[in-house]
Amino acid sequence: LWAESPHLYNPAAIDVDPKGRVWVAEAVNYRRWGGRNPGVDHPEGDRIVIVEDTDGDGSADSSKVFVQDADLTAPLGICVVPPHVYVSCSPNIFVYTDEDGDDVPDKRETFLTGFGGFDHDHGVHSVVAGDDGWLYIAAGNAGPHIVTGSDGATVRSGSIYTGGSPYNGRNTPGLVSDDGMAWTAGIMLRVRPDGTGLHVFADNFRNQYEIARDSYGNLYTEDNDDDGSRGCRTAWVAEGARYGYYSADGSRTWRADMRPGQEVQAAHWHAEDPGVMPTWTINGAGGPTGVCVYESGPMTSLEGAVLNCDAGVGVVYAHMPVVDGSGYKLEPSVFLGRTDASGRAADDGKGNWFRPSDVCVATDGAVYVADWYDPGVGGHAARDRESYGRILRVAPEGQTSEMLEGLRSPCLSVRAVERARLIAMGA
């Protein structure tokens, strides 16, 4: 346990800055209509909070509010690229700029707007910074999404989905973007930091919560089925690929297109249809959330793994990409959470409240997991009246960022001291 309330409440998404601090997008005001989801109230808007371990003892001891904004209702994504902080909150992605580094934003601008899914977990999710200089964005199927970049290029995506929210009563399939394509349902976007070059990278997801990019440019995501179909999936995302939740134009569900004798999971994602990308691993039932790639660090057995949270079953998966033809297959295991004899996620029926919402790799190679913490997944009927939340830290025992920095030192004596400390710890 690295941090918990009152340092933070209801963490929907996290990111780690270059100083190793954890930034939290809180969703305390999530789905409050009709007397739902009672808990701690933030009448002045939801918050972005910075949580820090100032003394290096492995537990957070400091938290500060970066911003509390009346225009933030359950933000679902945060991306820290100093001096900019991108916050995803349908219909907008805001960018807060802290020019002087005092942890107080000097200005707020609307980076992109026009996303569907206000106060809905199928709206715009994460922004992720790629090593290629582009920003990558995931948005679920609570459209329509009609989003225009700073150079005037407009992307449109829609479907027949209108569920889950009183604010989601209008959606339209068959919308045509400026590039001539009728993009469908959940979309992956790419855009430059100045807002130019906006385009769809892949489409026809249901509710992919986040996109993760590795240093080689490979992209991965985890996508939610329509609840009860046991078809949640982790997927490698290929540029230009279509991922098959609806018919190609978004006008029909998978049930309408299901063929006699076809397995549910194959029908659910139109996996056997022409033009649909069949690169995924089916995880079964659940409620997928945040994703990242563990590329290097002290936990060498994890190197290359796609870490993906599933709040529905209360686990963080570790999917290992393996080259398969011209793409990747993903071999699953469980990194954190309950497993059965086969190593897959298990439910012990005892009311587990662990609901991992996001996962990030820190500057020292430790893994941070945000825990929404609720008897349910929180989407439709959160029952945690305290809006309690926590962050778990996973690292080799005794690891601190100070020791790792010492081992990287160009000075031999510093490295010798840190080796001696490790030996004394039995490492």
Coordinates of C-alpha atoms in Angstrom, one line a residue:
L1 CA 0.0 0.0 0.0
W2 CA 1.7 3.2 -1.2
A3 CA -1.0 5.8 -0.8
E4 CA -4.7 5.9 0.2
S5 CA -7.4 8.4 1.1
P6 CA -7.3 11.2 2.1
H7 CA -4.3 11.6 -0.2
L8 CA -6.6 10.7 -3.1
Y9 CA -10.2 9.6 -3.8
N10 CA -11.7 7.4 -6.5
P11 CA -8.7 7.3 -8.9
A12 CA -9.9 6.8 -12.5
A13 CA -6.4 7.3 -14.0
I14 CA -2.8 7.9 -13.0
D15 CA 0.4 9.0 -14.6
V16 CA 4.0 9.3 -13.4
D17 CA 6.0 12.5 -14.0
P18 CA 9.8 12.7 -14.5
K19 CA 10.3 13.3 -10.8
G20 CA 8.6 10.0 -9.9
R21 CA 5.5 11.6 -8.6
V22 CA 2.1 10.0 -9.2
W23 CA -0.6 12.2 -10.7
V24 CA -4.2 11.2 -10.1
A25 CA -7.3 12.0 -12.0
E26 CA -10.1 11.6 -9.5
A27 CA -13.7 10.7 -10.4
V28 CA -15.5 11.5 -7.2
N29 CA -18.4 13.2 -9.1
Y30 CA -19.0 10.2 -11.4
R31 CA -22.6 9.3 -12.4
R32 CA -24.4 11.2 -9.6
W33 CA -27.7 11.6 -11.5
G34 CA -30.9 10.3 -9.9
G35 CA -29.4 9.9 -6.4
R36 CA -26.8 7.4 -7.6
N37 CA -23.3 6.8 -6.2
P38 CA -23.4 8.6 -2.9
G39 CA -20.0 9.4 -1.4
V40 CA -17.6 12.2 -0.8
D41 CA -18.8 15.2 -2.8
H42 CA -16.7 17.7 -4.7
P43 CA -19.2 20.5 -5.6
E44 CA -16.4 22.6 -7.1
G45 CA -15.5 19.9 -9.6
D46 CA -13.3 16.9 -9.7
R47 CA -9.5 17.2 -9.0
I48 CA -6.1 16.4 -10.3
V49 CA -3.9 15.5 -7.4
I50 CA -0.1 15.0 -7.1
V51 CA 1.0 12.3 -4.7
E52 CA 4.6 11.9 -3.6
D53 CA 6.9 9.8 -1.5
T54 CA 9.2 12.6 -0.3
D55 CA 11.5 10.6 2.0
G56 CA 11.9 7.5 -0.2
D57 CA 10.6 5.0 2.3
G58 CA 8.2 3.4 -0.1
S59 CA 5.0 5.1 1.1
A60 CA 3.5 8.4 0.0
D61 CA 3.6 11.1 2.6
S62 CA 2.6 14.2 0.5
S63 CA -0.4 15.1 -1.7
K64 CA -1.4 18.4 -3.3
V65 CA -4.2 19.5 -5.5
F66 CA -2.8 20.6 -8.9
V67 CA -6.3 21.8 -10.0
Q68 CA -9.9 21.5 -9.1
D69 CA -12.1 22.5 -12.0
A70 CA -15.9 22.8 -12.3
D71 CA -15.5 21.6 -15.9
L72 CA -14.1 18.3 -14.7
T73 CA -16.8 15.6 -14.2
A74 CA -15.2 12.2 -13.8
P75 CA -12.0 12.7 -16.0
L76 CA -10.9 9.3 -17.3
G77 CA -7.4 10.1 -18.5
I78 CA -4.3 12.0 -17.5
C79 CA -1.0 12.5 -19.4
V80 CA 1.9 14.5 -17.9
V81 CA 4.4 15.9 -20.3
P82 CA 5.9 18.9 -18.5
P83 CA 5.0 21.7 -18.7
H84 CA 1.8 20.3 -20.0
V85 CA -0.8 18.1 -18.3
Y86 CA -3.5 16.6 -20.6
V87 CA -6.8 15.7 -18.9
S88 CA -9.5 13.7 -20.8
C89 CA -13.0 14.6 -19.8
S90 CA -15.7 14.3 -22.4
P91 CA -16.6 16.3 -24.4
N92 CA -13.1 17.8 -24.0
I93 CA -9.4 17.1 -23.6
F94 CA -8.0 20.0 -21.6
V95 CA -4.3 20.9 -21.4
Y96 CA -3.1 22.7 -18.3
T97 CA 0.2 24.4 -18.6
D98 CA 2.5 25.0 -15.6
E99 CA 5.2 27.3 -17.0
D100 CA 7.2 27.9 -13.8
G101 CA 7.0 24.4 -12.4
D102 CA 5.3 25.4 -9.1
D103 CA 2.5 22.8 -9.4
V104 CA -0.1 25.4 -10.1
P105 CA -1.4 25.7 -13.7
D106 CA -0.8 29.0 -15.3
K107 CA -3.5 28.5 -18.0
R108 CA -6.0 26.0 -19.2
E109 CA -6.8 25.5 -22.9
T110 CA -9.1 23.1 -24.8
F111 CA -6.8 20.9 -26.8
L112 CA -9.6 18.9 -28.5
T113 CA -13.4 18.9 -28.1
G114 CA -16.4 17.2 -29.6
F115 CA -16.2 13.7 -27.9
G116 CA -19.4 12.0 -26.9
G117 CA -19.8 10.4 -23.5
F118 CA -20.1 13.1 -20.9
D119 CA -20.0 11.6 -17.4
H120 CA -19.8 8.2 -19.1
D121 CA -17.1 5.5 -18.9
H122 CA -17.4 5.0 -22.7
G123 CA -16.2 8.6 -23.5
V124 CA -12.7 9.9 -24.2
H125 CA -10.1 8.1 -22.2
S126 CA -6.4 8.4 -22.1
V127 CA -3.9 10.6 -23.9
V128 CA -0.5 8.9 -24.2
A129 CA 2.8 10.5 -25.4
G130 CA 4.6 8.5 -28.1
D131 CA 8.4 8.5 -28.6
D132 CA 7.6 9.6 -32.2
G133 CA 6.4 13.0 -31.0
W134 CA 2.7 12.2 -31.5
L135 CA -0.1 12.0 -28.9
Y136 CA -2.3 8.9 -28.9
I137 CA -5.9 9.0 -27.7
A138 CA -8.5 6.3 -27.0
A139 CA -12.2 7.1 -27.0
G140 CA -15.0 4.5 -26.4
N141 CA -18.2 4.0 -28.3
A142 CA -20.4 6.6 -26.5
G143 CA -20.4 8.8 -29.6
P144 CA -20.9 10.5 -31.7
H145 CA -17.4 11.8 -31.7
I146 CA -17.0 14.8 -34.0
V147 CA -13.6 16.2 -33.3
T148 CA -11.7 18.9 -35.3
G149 CA -7.9 19.4 -35.0
S150 CA -6.2 22.9 -35.0
D151 CA -5.6 22.6 -38.8
G152 CA -9.3 22.0 -39.5
A153 CA -9.3 18.3 -40.1
T154 CA -12.4 16.7 -38.7
V155 CA -12.8 13.1 -37.5
R156 CA -16.3 11.6 -37.1
S157 CA -17.2 8.3 -35.5
G158 CA -20.6 7.0 -34.5
S159 CA -22.7 3.9 -34.0
I160 CA -26.1 2.9 -32.7
Y161 CA -25.0 2.8 -29.0
T162 CA -27.0 5.2 -26.8
G163 CA -26.9 3.3 -23.4
G164 CA -25.5 3.9 -20.0
S165 CA -26.3 7.5 -19.4
P166 CA -29.1 10.1 -19.7
Y167 CA -26.6 12.3 -21.6
N168 CA -26.0 9.6 -24.2
G169 CA -29.4 9.6 -26.0
R170 CA -28.2 10.5 -29.5
N171 CA -25.7 8.7 -31.6
T172 CA -25.4 8.2 -35.4
P173 CA -23.8 5.4 -37.4
G174 CA -22.3 5.9 -40.8
L175 CA -20.7 9.3 -40.1
V176 CA -18.1 10.2 -42.7
S177 CA -14.8 11.9 -41.7
D178 CA -12.8 14.4 -43.8
D179 CA -10.7 11.5 -45.0
G180 CA -13.7 9.9 -46.6
M181 CA -13.9 7.1 -44.1
A182 CA -17.0 6.1 -42.0
W183 CA -15.2 5.4 -38.7
T184 CA -17.2 3.4 -36.2
A185 CA -17.7 3.2 -32.4
G186 CA -14.6 3.3 -30.2
I187 CA -11.6 4.9 -32.0
M188 CA -7.8 5.3 -31.6
L189 CA -6.6 8.7 -32.6
R190 CA -3.2 10.2 -33.3
V191 CA -2.4 13.9 -33.3
R192 CA 0.6 16.2 -32.9
P193 CA 1.0 18.3 -29.7
D194 CA 0.0 21.4 -31.6
G195 CA -3.4 19.8 -32.6
T196 CA -2.5 19.3 -36.3
G197 CA -2.6 16.0 -38.2
L198 CA -5.6 14.5 -36.3
H199 CA -6.5 11.2 -37.8
V200 CA -8.0 7.8 -36.8
F201 CA -5.4 5.1 -36.2
A202 CA -7.8 2.2 -35.7
D203 CA -11.6 1.8 -35.0
N204 CA -14.6 -0.3 -34.1
F205 CA -13.7 -1.0 -30.5
R206 CA -16.4 -1.1 -27.9
N207 CA -14.8 0.6 -24.9
Q208 CA -11.0 0.4 -25.0
Y209 CA -10.0 2.3 -21.8
E210 CA -6.4 3.1 -22.8
I211 CA -3.8 2.6 -25.4
A212 CA -0.2 1.7 -24.6
R213 CA 2.8 2.3 -26.9
D214 CA 6.2 0.6 -26.6
S215 CA 9.6 2.0 -27.7
Y216 CA 9.3 0.1 -31.0
G217 CA 6.0 1.8 -31.9
N218 CA 3.8 -1.2 -31.1
L219 CA 0.4 -0.3 -29.7
Y220 CA -1.8 -2.4 -27.3
T221 CA -5.2 -2.0 -25.7
E222 CA -7.7 -3.9 -23.7
D223 CA -11.4 -3.8 -24.8
N224 CA -14.6 -4.5 -22.9
D225 CA -17.3 -6.8 -24.3
D226 CA -21.0 -6.0 -23.8
D227 CA -21.4 -7.3 -20.3
G228 CA -22.0 -11.0 -19.9
S229 CA -20.5 -12.3 -23.2
R230 CA -17.2 -13.3 -21.6
G231 CA -15.4 -11.7 -24.5
C232 CA -13.1 -9.0 -23.0
R233 CA -9.9 -8.9 -25.0
T234 CA -6.4 -7.6 -25.1
A235 CA -5.2 -6.6 -28.5
W236 CA -2.2 -5.5 -30.5
V237 CA -3.4 -2.4 -32.5
A238 CA -2.3 -2.3 -36.1
E239 CA -2.5 1.0 -38.0
G240 CA -5.6 1.2 -40.2
A241 CA -7.1 -1.9 -38.7
R242 CA -10.8 -2.3 -37.8
Y243 CA -11.6 -4.3 -34.7
G244 CA -15.1 -5.5 -35.4
Y245 CA -17.5 -4.8 -32.5
Y246 CA -20.3 -3.5 -34.8
S247 CA -20.9 -4.0 -38.4
A248 CA -18.5 -1.9 -40.5
D249 CA -20.8 1.2 -40.6
G250 CA -21.9 0.8 -36.9
S251 CA -25.5 0.2 -37.8
R252 CA -25.8 -3.4 -36.5
T253 CA -24.8 -5.2 -33.4
W254 CA -22.9 -8.5 -33.4
R255 CA -26.0 -10.3 -32.4
A256 CA -27.7 -9.2 -35.6
D257 CA -24.8 -10.6 -37.6
M258 CA -24.1 -13.8 -35.7
R259 CA -24.2 -16.8 -37.9
P260 CA -25.7 -20.3 -37.0
G261 CA -23.2 -22.3 -35.0
Q262 CA -20.8 -19.4 -34.5
E263 CA -19.0 -19.2 -31.1
V264 CA -20.1 -16.1 -29.1
Q265 CA -16.6 -14.6 -28.8
A266 CA -16.0 -14.9 -32.6
A267 CA -19.4 -13.4 -33.4
H268 CA -19.0 -10.7 -30.7
W269 CA -16.0 -9.2 -32.5
H270 CA -16.9 -10.2 -36.1
A271 CA -13.7 -12.1 -35.9
E272 CA -14.4 -14.3 -39.0
D273 CA -15.6 -11.4 -41.2
P274 CA -13.5 -9.9 -44.0
G275 CA -11.7 -6.7 -43.1
V276 CA -11.7 -7.3 -39.4
M277 CA -8.4 -7.6 -37.5
P278 CA -8.3 -10.9 -35.6
T279 CA -5.3 -10.2 -33.4
W280 CA -6.4 -10.5 -29.7
T281 CA -6.5 -12.6 -26.7
I282 CA -9.9 -13.3 -25.1
N283 CA -9.7 -12.8 -21.3
G284 CA -13.3 -13.8 -20.5
A285 CA -15.6 -11.8 -18.3
G286 CA -14.5 -8.5 -16.8
G287 CA -14.3 -4.8 -17.0
P288 CA -11.0 -3.7 -18.6
T289 CA -9.3 -0.4 -17.7
G290 CA -5.8 1.0 -17.9
V291 CA -2.9 -0.4 -19.9
C292 CA 0.9 0.1 -20.0
V293 CA 4.0 -1.8 -21.3
Y294 CA 6.8 -2.8 -18.9
E295 CA 9.9 -2.3 -21.0
S296 CA 12.8 -2.3 -18.5
G297 CA 13.5 -2.2 -14.8
P298 CA 14.4 -4.4 -11.9
M299 CA 11.5 -6.9 -12.5
T300 CA 13.3 -8.5 -15.5
S301 CA 10.7 -11.3 -15.9
L302 CA 8.2 -8.7 -16.8
E303 CA 10.2 -7.1 -19.6
G304 CA 8.1 -6.6 -22.6
A305 CA 4.8 -7.4 -20.9
V306 CA 1.6 -5.6 -21.5
L307 CA 0.2 -4.8 -18.1
N308 CA -3.6 -4.4 -18.3
C309 CA -6.0 -3.8 -15.5
D310 CA -9.4 -5.4 -15.2
A311 CA -11.6 -3.9 -12.6
G312 CA -14.4 -6.3 -13.2
V313 CA -12.5 -9.4 -12.0
G314 CA -10.0 -7.5 -9.8
V315 CA -6.7 -8.3 -11.5
V316 CA -3.8 -6.8 -13.4
Y317 CA -3.0 -9.1 -16.3
A318 CA 0.5 -9.4 -17.8
H319 CA 0.2 -10.3 -21.5
M320 CA 3.5 -11.2 -23.2
P321 CA 3.6 -10.3 -26.9
V322 CA 4.9 -13.0 -29.2
V323 CA 5.5 -12.5 -32.9
D324 CA 2.9 -14.4 -34.8
G325 CA 3.1 -14.1 -38.6
S326 CA 2.9 -10.4 -39.5
G327 CA 1.6 -9.4 -36.1
Y328 CA 1.6 -10.4 -32.4
K329 CA -0.3 -12.8 -30.3
L330 CA -0.5 -12.2 -26.5
E331 CA 0.2 -14.9 -24.0
P332 CA -1.7 -14.1 -20.8
S333 CA -0.8 -14.4 -17.1
V334 CA -1.9 -12.5 -14.0
F335 CA 0.5 -10.0 -12.5
L336 CA -1.5 -8.9 -9.5
G337 CA -4.8 -10.4 -8.1
R338 CA -6.5 -13.7 -7.5
T339 CA -5.9 -16.6 -9.9
D340 CA -7.2 -20.1 -10.2
A341 CA -5.2 -23.3 -10.8
S342 CA -4.7 -22.4 -14.5
G343 CA -3.2 -19.0 -13.6
R344 CA -6.2 -17.0 -14.9
A345 CA -8.3 -14.5 -12.9
A346 CA -10.4 -16.1 -10.2
D347 CA -13.3 -14.9 -8.1
D348 CA -13.4 -16.3 -4.6
G349 CA -17.0 -15.1 -4.0
K350 CA -16.0 -13.1 -0.9
G351 CA -16.7 -9.6 -2.1
N352 CA -13.3 -8.5 -3.2
W353 CA -13.1 -4.7 -3.4
F354 CA -9.9 -4.5 -5.4
R355 CA -10.9 -2.7 -8.6
P356 CA -7.7 -1.7 -10.5
S357 CA -8.4 1.3 -12.7
D358 CA -4.9 2.1 -14.1
V359 CA -1.3 0.9 -14.1
C360 CA 1.9 2.9 -14.7
V361 CA 5.7 2.2 -14.6
A362 CA 7.6 4.6 -12.4
T363 CA 11.0 6.2 -13.0
D364 CA 12.6 3.5 -10.8
G365 CA 11.0 0.6 -12.6
A366 CA 8.4 0.0 -9.9
V367 CA 4.8 -0.5 -11.0
Y368 CA 2.0 1.6 -9.6
V369 CA -1.6 0.4 -9.6
A370 CA -4.6 2.7 -9.0
D371 CA -7.4 1.0 -7.1
W372 CA -10.9 2.4 -7.4
Y373 CA -11.8 0.1 -4.4
D374 CA -15.5 -0.8 -4.5
P375 CA -17.7 -3.9 -4.2
G376 CA -18.7 -3.4 -7.8
V377 CA -16.8 -2.0 -10.8
G378 CA -18.3 1.4 -10.0
G379 CA -19.7 2.1 -13.5
H380 CA -23.4 1.8 -12.7
A381 CA -23.8 1.6 -8.9
A382 CA -20.8 2.5 -6.8
R383 CA -21.4 1.5 -3.2
D384 CA -18.3 2.8 -1.5
R385 CA -19.8 5.8 0.3
E386 CA -16.4 7.1 1.4
S387 CA -15.1 7.4 -2.2
Y388 CA -12.0 5.6 -0.8
G389 CA -9.2 5.0 -3.2
R390 CA -5.6 3.8 -3.0
I391 CA -2.4 3.2 -5.0
L392 CA -0.4 0.0 -4.7
R393 CA 3.3 -0.1 -5.5
V394 CA 4.9 -3.3 -6.7
A395 CA 8.7 -3.6 -6.7
P396 CA 11.5 -5.9 -5.5
E397 CA 11.6 -5.8 -1.7
G398 CA 13.7 -3.0 -0.4
Q399 CA 14.0 -1.2 -3.7
T400 CA 14.1 2.6 -3.5
S401 CA 14.7 5.1 -6.3
E402 CA 17.8 6.3 -4.3
M403 CA 19.4 2.9 -4.4
L404 CA 18.8 2.5 -8.1
E405 CA 20.2 5.9 -8.9
G406 CA 23.3 4.9 -6.9
L407 CA 23.7 1.8 -8.9
R408 CA 23.6 3.8 -12.1
S409 CA 26.2 6.3 -10.8
P410 CA 29.4 6.8 -12.9
C411 CA 31.3 6.9 -9.6
L412 CA 32.7 3.5 -8.5
S413 CA 32.5 4.3 -4.8
V414 CA 28.9 5.2 -5.0
R415 CA 28.1 2.0 -6.8
A416 CA 30.1 0.0 -4.2
V417 CA 28.1 1.6 -1.3
E418 CA 24.8 0.7 -2.9
R419 CA 26.0 -2.9 -3.6
A420 CA 26.9 -3.2 0.0
R421 CA 23.4 -2.0 1.0
L422 CA 21.9 -4.6 -1.2
I423 CA 24.1 -7.4 0.2
A424 CA 23.1 -6.3 3.7
M425 CA 19.5 -6.7 2.8
G426 CA 20.1 -10.2 1.5
A427 CA 19.6 -9.4 -2.1

